[in-house]
Each structure stands twice: as structure tokens, then as C-alpha cells.
XYZ file of C-alpha atoms in Angstrom:
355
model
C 0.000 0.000 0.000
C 3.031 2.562 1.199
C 4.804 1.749 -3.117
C 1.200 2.292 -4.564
C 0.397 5.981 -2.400
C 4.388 6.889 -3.301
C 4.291 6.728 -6.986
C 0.809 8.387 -6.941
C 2.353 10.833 -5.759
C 5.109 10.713 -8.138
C 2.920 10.803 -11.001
C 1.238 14.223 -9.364
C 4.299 15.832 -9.281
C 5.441 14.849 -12.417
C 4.008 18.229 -15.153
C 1.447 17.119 -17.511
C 3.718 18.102 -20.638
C 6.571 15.439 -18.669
C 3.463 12.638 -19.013
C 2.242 13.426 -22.572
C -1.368 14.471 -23.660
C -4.110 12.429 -24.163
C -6.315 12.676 -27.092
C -10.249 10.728 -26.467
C -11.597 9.201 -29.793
C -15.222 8.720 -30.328
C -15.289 4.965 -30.468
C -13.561 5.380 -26.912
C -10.272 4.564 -27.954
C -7.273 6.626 -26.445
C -3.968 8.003 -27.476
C -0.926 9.537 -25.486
C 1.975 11.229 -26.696
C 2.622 15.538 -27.906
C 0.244 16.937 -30.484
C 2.940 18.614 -33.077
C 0.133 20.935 -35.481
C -3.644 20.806 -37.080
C -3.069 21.148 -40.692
C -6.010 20.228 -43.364
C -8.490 19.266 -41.087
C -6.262 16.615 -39.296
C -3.936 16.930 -35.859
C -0.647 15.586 -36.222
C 0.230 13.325 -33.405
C 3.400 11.741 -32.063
C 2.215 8.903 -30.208
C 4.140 7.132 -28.007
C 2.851 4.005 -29.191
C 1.926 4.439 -32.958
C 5.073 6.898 -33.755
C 3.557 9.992 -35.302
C 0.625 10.183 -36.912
C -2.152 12.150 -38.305
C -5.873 11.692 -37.304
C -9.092 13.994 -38.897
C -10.598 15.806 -36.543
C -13.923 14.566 -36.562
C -12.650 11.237 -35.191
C -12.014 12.486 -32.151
C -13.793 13.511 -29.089
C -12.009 15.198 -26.450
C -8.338 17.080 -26.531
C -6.707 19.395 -24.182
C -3.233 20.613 -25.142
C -0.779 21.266 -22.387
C 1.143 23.810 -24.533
C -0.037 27.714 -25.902
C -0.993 27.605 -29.014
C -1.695 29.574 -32.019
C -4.801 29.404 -33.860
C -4.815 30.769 -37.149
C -8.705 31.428 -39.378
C -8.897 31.743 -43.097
C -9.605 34.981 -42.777
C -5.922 35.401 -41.408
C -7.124 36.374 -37.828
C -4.571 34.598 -35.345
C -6.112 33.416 -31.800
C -3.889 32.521 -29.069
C -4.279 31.044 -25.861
C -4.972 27.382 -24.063
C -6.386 24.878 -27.029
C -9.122 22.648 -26.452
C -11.334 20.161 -28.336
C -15.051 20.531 -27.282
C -17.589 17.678 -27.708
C -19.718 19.611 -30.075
C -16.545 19.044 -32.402
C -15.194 22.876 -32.147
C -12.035 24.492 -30.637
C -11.690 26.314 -27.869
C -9.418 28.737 -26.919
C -9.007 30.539 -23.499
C -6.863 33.061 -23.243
C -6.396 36.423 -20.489
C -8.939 38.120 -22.111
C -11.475 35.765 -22.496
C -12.701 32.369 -24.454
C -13.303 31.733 -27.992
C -15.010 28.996 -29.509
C -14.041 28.496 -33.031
C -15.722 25.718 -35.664
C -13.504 23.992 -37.508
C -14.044 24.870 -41.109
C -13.008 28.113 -40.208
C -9.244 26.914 -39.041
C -6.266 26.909 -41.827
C -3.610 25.631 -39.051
C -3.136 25.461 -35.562
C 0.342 25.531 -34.169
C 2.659 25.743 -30.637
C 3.367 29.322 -29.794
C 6.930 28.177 -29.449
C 6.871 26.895 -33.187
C 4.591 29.724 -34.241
C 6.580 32.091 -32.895
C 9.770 30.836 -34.412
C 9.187 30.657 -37.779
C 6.477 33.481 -38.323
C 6.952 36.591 -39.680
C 6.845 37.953 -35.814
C 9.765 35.453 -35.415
C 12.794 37.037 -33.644
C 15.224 33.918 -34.125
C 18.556 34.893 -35.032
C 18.736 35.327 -39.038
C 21.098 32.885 -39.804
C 18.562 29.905 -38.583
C 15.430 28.288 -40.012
C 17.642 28.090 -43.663
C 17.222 24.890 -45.841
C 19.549 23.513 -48.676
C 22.423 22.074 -48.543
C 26.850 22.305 -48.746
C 29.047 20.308 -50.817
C 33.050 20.276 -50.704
C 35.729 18.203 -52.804
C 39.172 17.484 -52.548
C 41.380 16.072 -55.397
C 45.467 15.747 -55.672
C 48.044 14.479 -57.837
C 51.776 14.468 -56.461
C 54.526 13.249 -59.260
C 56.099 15.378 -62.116
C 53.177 17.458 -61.880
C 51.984 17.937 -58.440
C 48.136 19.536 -58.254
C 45.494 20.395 -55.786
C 41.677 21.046 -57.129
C 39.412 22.363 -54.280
C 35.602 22.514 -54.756
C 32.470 23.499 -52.409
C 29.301 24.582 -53.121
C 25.842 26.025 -51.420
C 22.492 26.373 -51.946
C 20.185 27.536 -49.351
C 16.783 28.944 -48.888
C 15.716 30.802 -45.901
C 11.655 31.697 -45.598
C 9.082 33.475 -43.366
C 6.823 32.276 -42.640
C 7.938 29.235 -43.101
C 4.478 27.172 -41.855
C 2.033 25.612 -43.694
C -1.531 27.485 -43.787
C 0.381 30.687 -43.574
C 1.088 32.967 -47.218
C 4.708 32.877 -47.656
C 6.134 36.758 -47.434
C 9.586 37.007 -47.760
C 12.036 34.612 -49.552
C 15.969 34.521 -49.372
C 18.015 32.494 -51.853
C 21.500 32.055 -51.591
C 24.165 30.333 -53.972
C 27.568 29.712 -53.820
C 29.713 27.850 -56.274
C 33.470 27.849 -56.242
C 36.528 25.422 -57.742
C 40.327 26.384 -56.409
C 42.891 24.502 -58.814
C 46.559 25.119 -58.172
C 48.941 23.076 -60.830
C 52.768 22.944 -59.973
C 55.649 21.207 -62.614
C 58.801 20.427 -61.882
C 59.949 23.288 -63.134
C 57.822 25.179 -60.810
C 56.187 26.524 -63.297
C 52.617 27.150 -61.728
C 48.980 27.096 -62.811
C 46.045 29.193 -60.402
C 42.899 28.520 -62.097
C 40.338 29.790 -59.850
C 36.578 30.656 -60.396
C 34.106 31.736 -57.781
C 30.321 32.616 -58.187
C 28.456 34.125 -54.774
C 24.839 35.408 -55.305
C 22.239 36.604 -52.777
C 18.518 37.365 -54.131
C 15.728 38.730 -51.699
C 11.920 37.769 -52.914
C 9.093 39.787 -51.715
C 5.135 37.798 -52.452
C 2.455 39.713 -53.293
C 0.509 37.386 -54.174
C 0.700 33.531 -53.567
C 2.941 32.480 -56.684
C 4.458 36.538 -57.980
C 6.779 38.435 -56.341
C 9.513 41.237 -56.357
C 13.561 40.353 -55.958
C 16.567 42.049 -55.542
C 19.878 40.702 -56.543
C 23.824 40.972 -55.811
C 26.343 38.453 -57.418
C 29.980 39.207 -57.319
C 31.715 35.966 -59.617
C 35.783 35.990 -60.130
C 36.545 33.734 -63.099
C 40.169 33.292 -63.723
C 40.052 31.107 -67.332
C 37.941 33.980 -68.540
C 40.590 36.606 -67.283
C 38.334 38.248 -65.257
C 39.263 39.790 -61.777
C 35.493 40.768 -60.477
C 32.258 40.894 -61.917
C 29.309 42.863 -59.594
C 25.976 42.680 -60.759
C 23.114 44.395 -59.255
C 19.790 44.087 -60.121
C 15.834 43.956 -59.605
C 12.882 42.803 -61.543
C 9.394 40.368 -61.203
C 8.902 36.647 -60.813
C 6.680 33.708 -61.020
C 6.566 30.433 -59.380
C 4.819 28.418 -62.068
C 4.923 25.238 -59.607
C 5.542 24.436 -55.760
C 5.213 21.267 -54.438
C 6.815 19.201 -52.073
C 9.135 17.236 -54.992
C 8.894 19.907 -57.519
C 9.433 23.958 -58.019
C 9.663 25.752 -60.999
C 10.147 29.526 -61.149
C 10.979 32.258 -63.798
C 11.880 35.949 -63.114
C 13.161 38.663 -65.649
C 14.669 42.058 -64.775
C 17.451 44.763 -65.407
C 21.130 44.748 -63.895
C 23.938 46.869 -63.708
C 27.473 44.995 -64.364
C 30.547 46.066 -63.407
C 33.600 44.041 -64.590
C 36.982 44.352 -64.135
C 39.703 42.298 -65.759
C 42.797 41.244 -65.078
C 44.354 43.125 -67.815
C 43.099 46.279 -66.583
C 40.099 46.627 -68.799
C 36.662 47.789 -66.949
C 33.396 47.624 -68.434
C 29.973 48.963 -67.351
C 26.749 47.798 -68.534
C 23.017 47.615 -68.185
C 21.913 43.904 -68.760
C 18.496 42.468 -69.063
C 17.978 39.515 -66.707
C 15.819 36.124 -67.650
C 16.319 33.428 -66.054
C 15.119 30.205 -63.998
C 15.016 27.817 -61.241
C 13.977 24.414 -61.184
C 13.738 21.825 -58.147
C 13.325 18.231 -58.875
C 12.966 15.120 -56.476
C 13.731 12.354 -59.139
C 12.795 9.961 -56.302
C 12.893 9.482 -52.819
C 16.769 9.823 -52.355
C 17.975 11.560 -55.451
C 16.893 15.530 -56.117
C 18.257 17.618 -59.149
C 18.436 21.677 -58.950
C 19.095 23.406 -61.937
C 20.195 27.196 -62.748
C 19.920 29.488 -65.554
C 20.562 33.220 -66.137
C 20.785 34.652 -69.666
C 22.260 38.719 -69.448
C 21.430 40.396 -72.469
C 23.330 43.380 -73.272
C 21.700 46.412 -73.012
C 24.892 49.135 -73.245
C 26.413 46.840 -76.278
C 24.153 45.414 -78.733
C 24.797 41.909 -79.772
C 26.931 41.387 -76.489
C 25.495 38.745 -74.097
C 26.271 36.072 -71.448
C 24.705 33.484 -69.704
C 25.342 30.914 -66.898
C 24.234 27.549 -65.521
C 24.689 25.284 -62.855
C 23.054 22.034 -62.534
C 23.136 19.694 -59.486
C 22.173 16.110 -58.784
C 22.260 15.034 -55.109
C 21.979 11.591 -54.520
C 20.933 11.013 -50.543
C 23.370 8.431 -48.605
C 22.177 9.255 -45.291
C 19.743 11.551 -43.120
C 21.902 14.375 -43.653
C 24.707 12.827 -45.990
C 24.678 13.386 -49.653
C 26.820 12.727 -52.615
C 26.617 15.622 -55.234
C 27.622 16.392 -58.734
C 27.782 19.903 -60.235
C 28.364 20.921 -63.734
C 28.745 24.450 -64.426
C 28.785 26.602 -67.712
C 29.458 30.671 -67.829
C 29.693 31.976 -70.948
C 30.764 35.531 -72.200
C 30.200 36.778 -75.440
C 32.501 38.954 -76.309
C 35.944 38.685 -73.818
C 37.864 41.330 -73.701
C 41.223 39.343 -74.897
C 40.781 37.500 -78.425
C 42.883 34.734 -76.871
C 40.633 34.025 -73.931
C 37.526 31.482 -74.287
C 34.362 32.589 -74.534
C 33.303 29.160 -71.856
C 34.333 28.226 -68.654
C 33.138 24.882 -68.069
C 33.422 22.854 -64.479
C 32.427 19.701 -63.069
C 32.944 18.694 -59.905
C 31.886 16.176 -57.264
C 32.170 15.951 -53.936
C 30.144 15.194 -50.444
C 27.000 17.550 -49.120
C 25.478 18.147 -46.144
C 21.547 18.675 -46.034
C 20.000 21.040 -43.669
């Protein structure tokens, strides 16, 4: 009798988040684990028997969440405060200033205040979390009468906000990063730098569900082209002509200003037109191509253009663990030394990290 009264009064002490929540269904069936969102009608569950699941609303007859949450209507109101599940079938929330019944057709997503809160457009996380994409990096050498080291990493990243399903995306923040570092020695120590580097940063702003607004900066050093530093600025429109969860497609056109410098002291400043696009694949379940393409137009210099591509195929080993292959094409026109190539062509391979 003394065990049984102590670990009631274990289990009393013990916070009802520390025991799980308990969810009633209306065949009288019950279910304990942490509710994770309400999404569509149905409230994602991780159950500590079942693993996580999802289960429609109208299955169930009684839930209480132990955590704040954050109701959000179609109409884009947001309710917060202490959910519940009444028997009539509708949610209630009670908050400081009061309780709010609300039916369900009129709920696009429910969420934690802790998850709402970090990836909302109220969100005050640090900036440099909530990003998705993934790094690569490659190492090659040869040691004998030539003696060579080939560096290669690469990034692609997406950061947006908010970044939950049932709310209008707002803001969107691409980044790219694509560099090769080749250093060739002879015997004669006669030596080879062949170098390029592409960095580009483009803000999106929605205004409606699949247009929006960007603004650009891409600074690329490409050494086979002769080129010290290229800057181009630039704004224009967009359109996501597909987003789903294994495929996005989007196009965008605009104006730039271009700034190059070479390495033979030649500058040259133009206005470029901008078209371009961005495509997101999942071949299957483990394997996801991402392909780049960015056609400049001269504006300044007629018949002068350039263009560059990047295509990617990640093949998933692990979680987190990828295998990647890159090829690369930049192309110029009109270079400012007959004896340089008009292409600069890379491939490289290498390991990735998703995030």
C-alpha cells in the first residue's frame, strides 16, 4: 500500500507536458503522446505508441493541449491562448482576455506558440537559422612530375518566413555559392592558379501567392575567362509556375547593372536584361536535381550577351549525408582578350550536407 500511495504521488508531481497528452476518440479509444500541429483538417500526433501520426478531426472527441498555441482562421485572424477540443466538435481557446469557440471549417492551421513564434513573420530567431539547402566540398590531388590540388564546395540555401504551412509565404531569401580552387605545380615550378568563384544573394518579396519582387547581388571571379570581379546588381518580377513538395519551378526577368573588371586592366559597365530560372526536382525518394539558368542580355552593347548555368544532382546516402555532382557553364560573349575562351566549363563532385 506505502509503493502504490508513493508513486501516486510521483505521477502528481510529475508536469502534464513530462506525461504526454491524451487525445479521447469517439469509439472510446485513447492516445498519449505531444500533439505537433492541425493542418487540413487533421492533428498531427506523435504517439508514443503508434510513432507519429495524423488523425481527422472529426474522429475524435475530447483534446486538451498542455502547450499555448496559435490558432490561425482563413480569414488570417490569429487566436492565441490554451487549445481545447469541445464535444460539439469545435475548438476552444481561453486566453487572459477571455474564451473563444471556433468551428472547424473556419481553421487553416493550428500551431505551438513556441513553433509559431519561431518561424512566423513575428519570429525574432537569429537570421542565420530556419535556412534549408544544402553544402558540398571536394578534394582532389596528384603528387609526381606534376603535383596539383583542385578544391571545390558549393551552397544552396533557402531561408523563408513564414515558413508554416496554412500561412502565405512573405519574404524569400536564396542564396548560392559555387566555387573550384585549382593550383597546378611542374617540376619546373612553373605554376597554374585557375580559380573561379560565383556568390549570389537574391531577396523575394510575395504579393501574391505564386508573384513576387527580388533584388539581386552576385559578385563571380573567373580566372580562365581573365576576369578579376564581376558585380551585378539588379531587380525585376517573378513567377513560381509550380511548388510542391518534390517539384518547383520559377521564372523571373529584370534589369542589372554589371561592373567588370579584368585582369588586364580593362573595366566595363553595362546595363543587362535579366531572364532566367530555377527548377527543383525530387527524381525519387533519395535523389533531387536543382538546376540554374541566367541569360544577361546586353543592353549598353548590342549583340553582347552572357549566360550561366549550374546544374546539381544530389543523390541522398544518409539523413543528412549526400553525394553531389555539379556541372557548371558561364559563358561571355565577347571577352575582352581574343585569346581568352568565350566558356568556362566545371564539373565537380564531392560530399553535401543537407540542412
Amino acid at each position: 500500500m506505502r509503493r502504490i500511495f508513493v508513486m501516486g504521488l510521483f505521477l502528481c508531481l510529475i508536469p502534464p507536458q513530462a506525461r504526454g497528452e491524451v487525445i479521447q476518440f469517439k469509439n472510446g479509444d485513447q492516445l498519449t503522446g505531444q500533439w505537433v500541429h492541425v493542418l487540413h483538417g487533421g492533428l498531427k500526433f506523435n504517439s508514443d505508441i503508434m510513432g507519429e501520426v495524423t488523425i481527422p478531426v472529426q474522429k475524435l472527441k475530447a483534446f486538451s493541449a498542455t502547450k499555448p498555441a496559435v490558432v490561425i482562421l482563413r480569414d488570417n485572424e490569429v487566436v492565441r491562448g490554451n487549445l481545447s477540443l469541445l464535444p460539439s466538435g469545435e475548438w476552444q481557446v481561453a486566453s487572459q482576455t477571455g474564451i473563444k469557440v471556433v468551428p472547424v471549417d473556419v481553421v487553416e492551421a493550428i500551431y505551438t506558440r513556441e513553433v509559431y513564434e519561431a518561424k512566423s513573420l513575428e519570429s525574432t530567431v537569429a537570421p542565420w537559422r530556419n535556412w534549408r539547402g544544402s553544402a558540398s566540398f571536394g578534394y582532389a590531388t596528384v603528387q609526381g612530375d606534376l603535383q596539383s590540388t583542385t578544391w571545390n564546395l558549393g551552397m544552396n540555401a533557402v531561408h523563408k518566413s513564414p515558413d508554416l504551412p496554412g500561412l502565405t509565404e512573405r519574404w524569400r531569401t536564396n542564396f548560392l555559392l559555387n566555387g573550384l580552387f585549382s593550383n597546378t605545380q611542374s617540376s619546373s615550378k612553373n605554376q597554374i592558379v585557375n580559380n573561379s568563384f560565383t556568390s549570389a544573394l537574391r531577396q523575394d518579396l510575395l504579393f501574391t501567392s505564386n508573384d513576387f519582387v527580388f533584388a539581386l547581388g552576385q559578385l563571380d571571379h573567373i580566372a580562365a575567362q581573365n576576369l578579376q570581379l564581376r558585380q551585378t546588381y539588379g531587380a525585376g518580377f517573378g513567377r513560381d509556375l509550380r511548388r510542391g513538395s518534390r517539384t518547383q519551378f520559377s521564372l523571373l526577368g529584370g534589369c542589372t547593372l554589371v561592373i567588370e573588371q579584368f585582369h588586364d586592366g580593362t573595366r566595363r559597365e553595362n546595363m543587362e536584361g535579366l531572364i532566367g530560372e530555377k527548377l527543383g526536382l525530387g527524381l525519387n525518394g533519395r535523389v533531387r536535381l536543382q538546376h540554374f539558368l541566367n541569360f544577361y542580355p546586353n543592353l549598353t552593347s548590342s549583340g553582347q550577351f552572357r549566360f550561366e548555368t549550374i546544374t546539381t544532382i544530389s543523390t541522398r546516402l544518409f539523413s543528412h549525408l549526400s553525394f553531389n555532382t555539379s556541372f557548371a557553364d558561364r559563358y561571355l560573349s565577347q571577352p575582352p582578350v581574343a585569346t581568352i575562351k568565350s566558356n568556362e566549363v566545371t564539373f565537380t563532385t564531392g560530399f553535401g550536407y543537407n540542412f
